[in-house]
PDB file of C-alpha atoms and ligand atoms in Angstrom:
ATOM      1  CA  MET A   3       0.000   0.000   0.000  1.00  0.00           C
ATOM      2  CA  SER A   4       1.292   3.467  -0.874  1.00  0.00           C
ATOM      3  CA  ASP A   5       1.050   6.547   1.357  1.00  0.00           C
ATOM      4  CA  ALA A   6       1.421   8.791  -1.689  1.00  0.00           C
ATOM      5  CA  PRO A   7      -1.197  11.501  -2.068  1.00  0.00           C
ATOM      6  CA  SER A   8      -3.930  10.417  -4.445  1.00  0.00           C
ATOM      7  CA  ALA A   9      -5.050  13.040  -6.908  1.00  0.00           C
ATOM      8  CA  PRO A  10      -7.086  12.729 -10.073  1.00  0.00           C
ATOM      9  CA  ASP A  11      -4.764  12.368 -13.060  1.00  0.00           C
ATOM     10  CA  ALA A  12      -6.991  14.211 -15.538  1.00  0.00           C
ATOM     11  CA  GLU A  13      -5.341  17.596 -15.110  1.00  0.00           C
ATOM     12  CA  PRO A  14      -2.752  19.395 -12.969  1.00  0.00           C
ATOM     13  CA  ARG A  15      -3.795  20.719  -9.565  1.00  0.00           C
ATOM     14  CA  GLY A  16      -2.693  24.144  -8.310  1.00  0.00           C
ATOM     15  CA  HIS A  17      -0.649  27.057  -9.626  1.00  0.00           C
ATOM     16  CA  LEU A  18       2.021  26.720 -12.279  1.00  0.00           C
ATOM     17  CA  SER A  19       5.208  27.639 -10.383  1.00  0.00           C
ATOM     18  CA  ILE A  20       8.031  26.417 -12.642  1.00  0.00           C
ATOM     19  CA  ARG A  21       8.321  25.314 -16.264  1.00  0.00           C
ATOM     20  CA  THR A  22      11.563  24.009 -17.765  1.00  0.00           C
ATOM     21  CA  VAL A  23      12.923  21.414 -20.204  1.00  0.00           C
ATOM     22  CA  ALA A  24      14.841  18.286 -19.210  1.00  0.00           C
ATOM     23  CA  MET A  25      18.314  18.494 -20.743  1.00  0.00           C
ATOM     24  CA  PRO A  26      21.085  15.902 -21.383  1.00  0.00           C
ATOM     25  CA  ALA A  27      23.059  17.346 -18.432  1.00  0.00           C
ATOM     26  CA  ASP A  28      20.207  16.243 -16.129  1.00  0.00           C
ATOM     27  CA  THR A  29      20.515  12.517 -16.920  1.00  0.00           C
ATOM     28  CA  ASN A  30      21.860   9.709 -14.766  1.00  0.00           C
ATOM     29  CA  HIS A  31      24.309   7.064 -15.985  1.00  0.00           C
ATOM     30  CA  TYR A  32      21.425   5.088 -17.570  1.00  0.00           C
ATOM     31  CA  GLY A  33      20.487   8.051 -19.737  1.00  0.00           C
ATOM     32  CA  ASP A  34      17.216   8.722 -17.863  1.00  0.00           C
ATOM     33  CA  ILE A  35      16.505  12.011 -16.126  1.00  0.00           C
ATOM     34  CA  PHE A  36      18.017  11.952 -12.632  1.00  0.00           C
ATOM     35  CA  GLY A  37      15.421  11.774  -9.841  1.00  0.00           C
ATOM     36  CA  GLY A  38      17.384  14.298  -7.801  1.00  0.00           C
ATOM     37  CA  TRP A  39      17.012  16.877 -10.568  1.00  0.00           C
ATOM     38  CA  LEU A  40      13.249  16.385 -10.535  1.00  0.00           C
ATOM     39  CA  MET A  41      13.122  16.708  -6.746  1.00  0.00           C
ATOM     40  CA  ALA A  42      15.172  19.899  -6.948  1.00  0.00           C
ATOM     41  CA  GLN A  43      12.760  21.430  -9.482  1.00  0.00           C
ATOM     42  CA  MET A  44       9.819  20.515  -7.253  1.00  0.00           C
ATOM     43  CA  ASP A  45      11.540  21.896  -4.156  1.00  0.00           C
ATOM     44  CA  LEU A  46      12.189  25.155  -6.026  1.00  0.00           C
ATOM     45  CA  ALA A  47       8.567  25.322  -7.156  1.00  0.00           C
ATOM     46  CA  GLY A  48       7.203  24.603  -3.681  1.00  0.00           C
ATOM     47  CA  GLY A  49       9.649  27.009  -2.042  1.00  0.00           C
ATOM     48  CA  THR A  50       8.718  29.790  -4.433  1.00  0.00           C
ATOM     49  CA  ARG A  51       5.040  29.287  -3.676  1.00  0.00           C
ATOM     50  CA  ALA A  52       5.629  29.036   0.091  1.00  0.00           C
ATOM     51  CA  ARG A  53       7.647  32.260   0.054  1.00  0.00           C
ATOM     52  CA  GLN A  54       4.876  34.038  -1.858  1.00  0.00           C
ATOM     53  CA  ILE A  55       2.262  32.871   0.651  1.00  0.00           C
ATOM     54  CA  ALA A  56       4.267  33.424   3.854  1.00  0.00           C
ATOM     55  CA  GLN A  57       5.884  36.604   2.544  1.00  0.00           C
ATOM     56  CA  CYS A  58       9.199  35.757   4.164  1.00  0.00           C
ATOM     57  CA  ARG A  59      12.211  33.484   3.801  1.00  0.00           C
ATOM     58  CA  VAL A  60      11.390  29.740   4.043  1.00  0.00           C
ATOM     59  CA  ALA A  61      13.366  26.495   4.420  1.00  0.00           C
ATOM     60  CA  THR A  62      12.369  22.975   3.427  1.00  0.00           C
ATOM     61  CA  VAL A  63      12.048  20.845   6.560  1.00  0.00           C
ATOM     62  CA  ALA A  64      10.482  17.624   5.180  1.00  0.00           C
ATOM     63  CA  VAL A  65       9.135  15.913   2.082  1.00  0.00           C
ATOM     64  CA  ASN A  66       6.306  13.415   2.510  1.00  0.00           C
ATOM     65  CA  GLY A  67       4.646  10.903   0.215  1.00  0.00           C
ATOM     66  CA  PHE A  68       7.018  11.532  -2.656  1.00  0.00           C
ATOM     67  CA  THR A  69       6.287   9.232  -5.617  1.00  0.00           C
ATOM     68  CA  PHE A  70       7.898   8.865  -9.017  1.00  0.00           C
ATOM     69  CA  HIS A  71       4.989   7.665 -11.180  1.00  0.00           C
ATOM     70  CA  LYS A  72       6.648   7.771 -14.601  1.00  0.00           C
ATOM     71  CA  PRO A  73      10.108   8.432 -16.036  1.00  0.00           C
ATOM     72  CA  VAL A  74      11.141  11.739 -17.580  1.00  0.00           C
ATOM     73  CA  SER A  75      13.201  11.889 -20.762  1.00  0.00           C
ATOM     74  CA  VAL A  76      15.511  14.426 -22.353  1.00  0.00           C
ATOM     75  CA  GLY A  77      13.435  17.024 -24.219  1.00  0.00           C
ATOM     76  CA  ASP A  78      10.322  16.614 -22.059  1.00  0.00           C
ATOM     77  CA  GLU A  79       8.795  19.926 -20.942  1.00  0.00           C
ATOM     78  CA  LEU A  80       8.408  19.798 -17.150  1.00  0.00           C
ATOM     79  CA  SER A  81       5.789  21.882 -15.315  1.00  0.00           C
ATOM     80  CA  CYS A  82       5.509  21.987 -11.516  1.00  0.00           C
ATOM     81  CA  TYR A  83       2.148  22.868  -9.977  1.00  0.00           C
ATOM     82  CA  THR A  84       1.789  23.891  -6.349  1.00  0.00           C
ATOM     83  CA  GLU A  85      -1.042  24.083  -3.865  1.00  0.00           C
ATOM     84  CA  LEU A  86      -1.134  24.953  -0.149  1.00  0.00           C
ATOM     85  CA  VAL A  87      -2.673  21.918   1.577  1.00  0.00           C
ATOM     86  CA  ARG A  88      -1.915  22.668   5.249  1.00  0.00           C
ATOM     87  CA  SER A  89      -1.212  25.805   7.260  1.00  0.00           C
ATOM     88  CA  GLY A  90       0.713  25.403  10.516  1.00  0.00           C
ATOM     89  CA  ARG A  91       1.900  28.058  12.972  1.00  0.00           C
ATOM     90  CA  THR A  92       5.328  28.388  11.350  1.00  0.00           C
ATOM     91  CA  SER A  93       5.028  25.672   8.686  1.00  0.00           C
ATOM     92  CA  LEU A  94       3.294  25.381   5.323  1.00  0.00           C
ATOM     93  CA  SER A  95       2.651  22.115   3.483  1.00  0.00           C
ATOM     94  CA  ILE A  96       2.644  22.507  -0.262  1.00  0.00           C
ATOM     95  CA  GLN A  97       1.538  19.744  -2.585  1.00  0.00           C
ATOM     96  CA  VAL A  98       3.768  19.758  -5.643  1.00  0.00           C
ATOM     97  CA  GLN A  99       2.866  17.862  -8.799  1.00  0.00           C
ATOM     98  CA  ALA A 100       5.199  17.576 -11.785  1.00  0.00           C
ATOM     99  CA  TRP A 101       3.682  17.011 -15.213  1.00  0.00           C
ATOM    100  CA  VAL A 102       5.442  16.563 -18.550  1.00  0.00           C
ATOM    101  CA  ARG A 103       4.646  17.221 -22.142  1.00  0.00           C
ATOM    102  CA  ARG A 104       6.649  14.633 -24.048  1.00  0.00           C
ATOM    103  CA  HIS A 105       8.928  15.620 -26.862  1.00  0.00           C
ATOM    104  CA  ARG A 106       6.815  15.798 -30.070  1.00  0.00           C
ATOM    105  CA  ASP A 107       3.564  15.156 -28.177  1.00  0.00           C
ATOM    106  CA  GLU A 108       0.715  17.439 -27.085  1.00  0.00           C
ATOM    107  CA  ALA A 109      -0.636  15.256 -24.261  1.00  0.00           C
ATOM    108  CA  ILE A 110       0.548  15.885 -20.708  1.00  0.00           C
ATOM    109  CA  GLU A 111       0.956  13.351 -17.890  1.00  0.00           C
ATOM    110  CA  LYS A 112       1.747  13.473 -14.205  1.00  0.00           C
ATOM    111  CA  VAL A 113       5.200  12.073 -13.441  1.00  0.00           C
ATOM    112  CA  THR A 114       5.832  12.856  -9.763  1.00  0.00           C
ATOM    113  CA  GLU A 115       4.138  14.343  -6.712  1.00  0.00           C
ATOM    114  CA  GLY A 116       4.849  14.950  -3.063  1.00  0.00           C
ATOM    115  CA  ILE A 117       4.039  17.122  -0.083  1.00  0.00           C
ATOM    116  CA  PHE A 118       6.852  19.569   0.697  1.00  0.00           C
ATOM    117  CA  VAL A 119       6.864  21.075   4.192  1.00  0.00           C
ATOM    118  CA  PHE A 120       8.417  24.526   4.539  1.00  0.00           C
ATOM    119  CA  VAL A 121       9.116  26.559   7.665  1.00  0.00           C
ATOM    120  CA  ALA A 122       8.824  30.337   7.661  1.00  0.00           C
ATOM    121  CA  LEU A 123      12.013  31.918   9.023  1.00  0.00           C
ATOM    122  CA  ASP A 124      12.855  35.298  10.498  1.00  0.00           C
ATOM    123  CA  GLU A 125      15.964  37.241   9.543  1.00  0.00           C
ATOM    124  CA  SER A 126      18.050  35.159  11.963  1.00  0.00           C
ATOM    125  CA  GLY A 127      16.903  31.865  10.472  1.00  0.00           C
ATOM    126  CA  ARG A 128      14.592  30.980  13.370  1.00  0.00           C
ATOM    127  CA  PRO A 129      11.060  29.555  12.839  1.00  0.00           C
ATOM    128  CA  HIS A 130       8.643  32.453  12.581  1.00  0.00           C
ATOM    129  CA  PRO A 131       4.812  32.492  12.772  1.00  0.00           C
ATOM    130  CA  TRP A 132       3.543  33.289   9.299  1.00  0.00           C
ATOM    131  CA  HIS A 133      -0.190  32.760   9.352  1.00  0.00           C
ATOM    132  CA  PRO A 134      -2.221  35.972   9.213  1.00  0.00           C
ATOM    133  CA  ASP A 135      -4.087  34.788  12.342  1.00  0.00           C
ATOM    134  CA  THR A 136      -0.913  34.202  14.372  1.00  0.00           C
ATOM    135  CA  ARG A 137       1.700  36.491  12.818  1.00  0.00           C
ATOM    136  CA  PRO A 138       2.714  39.247  15.263  1.00  0.00           C
ATOM    137  CA  ALA A 139       1.478  42.699  14.262  1.00  0.00           C
TER     138      ALA A 139
HETATM  139  C1  LIG B  29      13.710  24.535   9.514  1.00  0.00           C
HETATM  140  C2  LIG B  29      14.333  24.559  10.915  1.00  0.00           C
HETATM  141  C3  LIG B  29      14.849  25.974  11.217  1.00  0.00           C
HETATM  142  C4  LIG B  29      13.203  24.242  11.894  1.00  0.00           C
HETATM  143  O1  LIG B  29      13.777  24.161  13.151  1.00  0.00           O
HETATM  144  P1  LIG B  29      13.086  23.280  14.281  1.00  0.00           P
HETATM  145  O2  LIG B  29      13.937  23.369  15.494  1.00  0.00           O
HETATM  146  O3  LIG B  29      12.714  21.960  13.738  1.00  0.00           O
HETATM  147  O4  LIG B  29      11.778  24.147  14.556  1.00  0.00           O
HETATM  148  P2  LIG B  29      10.459  23.702  15.282  1.00  0.00           P
HETATM  149  O5  LIG B  29      10.609  22.443  16.060  1.00  0.00           O
HETATM  150  O6  LIG B  29       9.979  24.955  15.982  1.00  0.00           O
HETATM  151  O7  LIG B  29       9.454  23.379  14.072  1.00  0.00           O
HETATM  152  C5  LIG B  29       9.069  24.379  13.184  1.00  0.00           C
HETATM  153  C6  LIG B  29       7.896  23.853  12.365  1.00  0.00           C
HETATM  154  O8  LIG B  29       8.352  22.813  11.510  1.00  0.00           O
HETATM  155  C7  LIG B  29       7.577  21.636  11.706  1.00  0.00           C
HETATM  156  N1  LIG B  29       8.428  20.490  11.509  1.00  0.00           N
HETATM  157  C8  LIG B  29       9.643  20.272  12.069  1.00  0.00           C
HETATM  158  N2  LIG B  29      10.118  19.091  11.636  1.00  0.00           N
HETATM  159  C9  LIG B  29       9.190  18.571  10.788  1.00  0.00           C
HETATM  160  C10 LIG B  29       9.098  17.368  10.034  1.00  0.00           C
HETATM  161  N3  LIG B  29      10.066  16.453  10.044  1.00  0.00           N
HETATM  162  N4  LIG B  29       7.999  17.165   9.288  1.00  0.00           N
HETATM  163  C11 LIG B  29       6.995  18.081   9.238  1.00  0.00           C
HETATM  164  N5  LIG B  29       7.021  19.244   9.948  1.00  0.00           N
HETATM  165  C12 LIG B  29       8.116  19.467  10.708  1.00  0.00           C
HETATM  166  C13 LIG B  29       7.048  21.754  13.129  1.00  0.00           C
HETATM  167  O9  LIG B  29       5.876  20.971  13.297  1.00  0.00           O
HETATM  168  C14 LIG B  29       6.777  23.246  13.202  1.00  0.00           C
HETATM  169  O10 LIG B  29       5.567  23.536  12.518  1.00  0.00           O
HETATM  170  P3  LIG B  29       4.384  24.477  13.153  1.00  0.00           P
HETATM  171  O11 LIG B  29       5.038  25.690  13.785  1.00  0.00           O
HETATM  172  O12 LIG B  29       3.545  24.868  11.990  1.00  0.00           O
HETATM  173  O13 LIG B  29       3.667  23.637  14.156  1.00  0.00           O
HETATM  174  C15 LIG B  29      15.493  23.546  11.088  1.00  0.00           C
HETATM  175  O14 LIG B  29      14.938  22.240  11.133  1.00  0.00           O
HETATM  176  C16 LIG B  29      16.477  23.643   9.970  1.00  0.00           C
HETATM  177  O15 LIG B  29      17.230  24.622   9.885  1.00  0.00           O
HETATM  178  N6  LIG B  29      16.514  22.612   9.089  1.00  0.00           N
HETATM  179  C17 LIG B  29      17.351  22.658   7.910  1.00  0.00           C
HETATM  180  C18 LIG B  29      16.603  23.328   6.763  1.00  0.00           C
HETATM  181  C19 LIG B  29      17.361  23.198   5.483  1.00  0.00           C
HETATM  182  O16 LIG B  29      18.566  23.355   5.448  1.00  0.00           O
HETATM  183  N7  LIG B  29      16.625  22.897   4.382  1.00  0.00           N
HETATM  184  C20 LIG B  29      17.217  22.657   3.095  1.00  0.00           C
HETATM  185  C21 LIG B  29      17.523  23.900   2.342  1.00  0.00           C
HETATM  186  S1  LIG B  29      16.184  25.068   2.270  1.00  0.00           S
END
């Protein structure tokens, strides 16, 4: 049994936060796109969204339910979609889905997803309440 988040596969969920193209430099020694590259793109997408929402610096503290559904190939157009799924006192959980448009194809498909947990930080790098209901005036 998987603890991966289950989302309908018909279309992407959330805001488009990053779009890029998988390049030969992003491959592993088998010639497939390196999973770490994909995770980095998703972390960037989630972090960008978290920073926009919290309106301060954020750090990734955890990644939950990360699943690689399908491989990514050189030339695929990668789009990362983000959605706030949980608001904590200092933390934000952002669901990130990565979808690809295959080289020479119009159809898109979901390739990876996960819940990225970010912590809002103050200028000294300490956890900082971000929620409008709890943020100090
Ligand atoms: C982010 C960091 C400052 C948080 O420090 P901390 O001592 O764990 O802080 P706290 O215990 O007060 O937790 C802060 C929040 O994170 C949450 N949190 C901490 N660890 C977590 C985990 N493993 N999973 C989910 N949430 C977690 C807490 O529940 C809390 O959320 P809340 O305020 O909404 O309830 C610290 O863990 C850190 O610096 N980690 C390294 C971050 C990093 O380098 N990331 C990679 C590059 S961005």
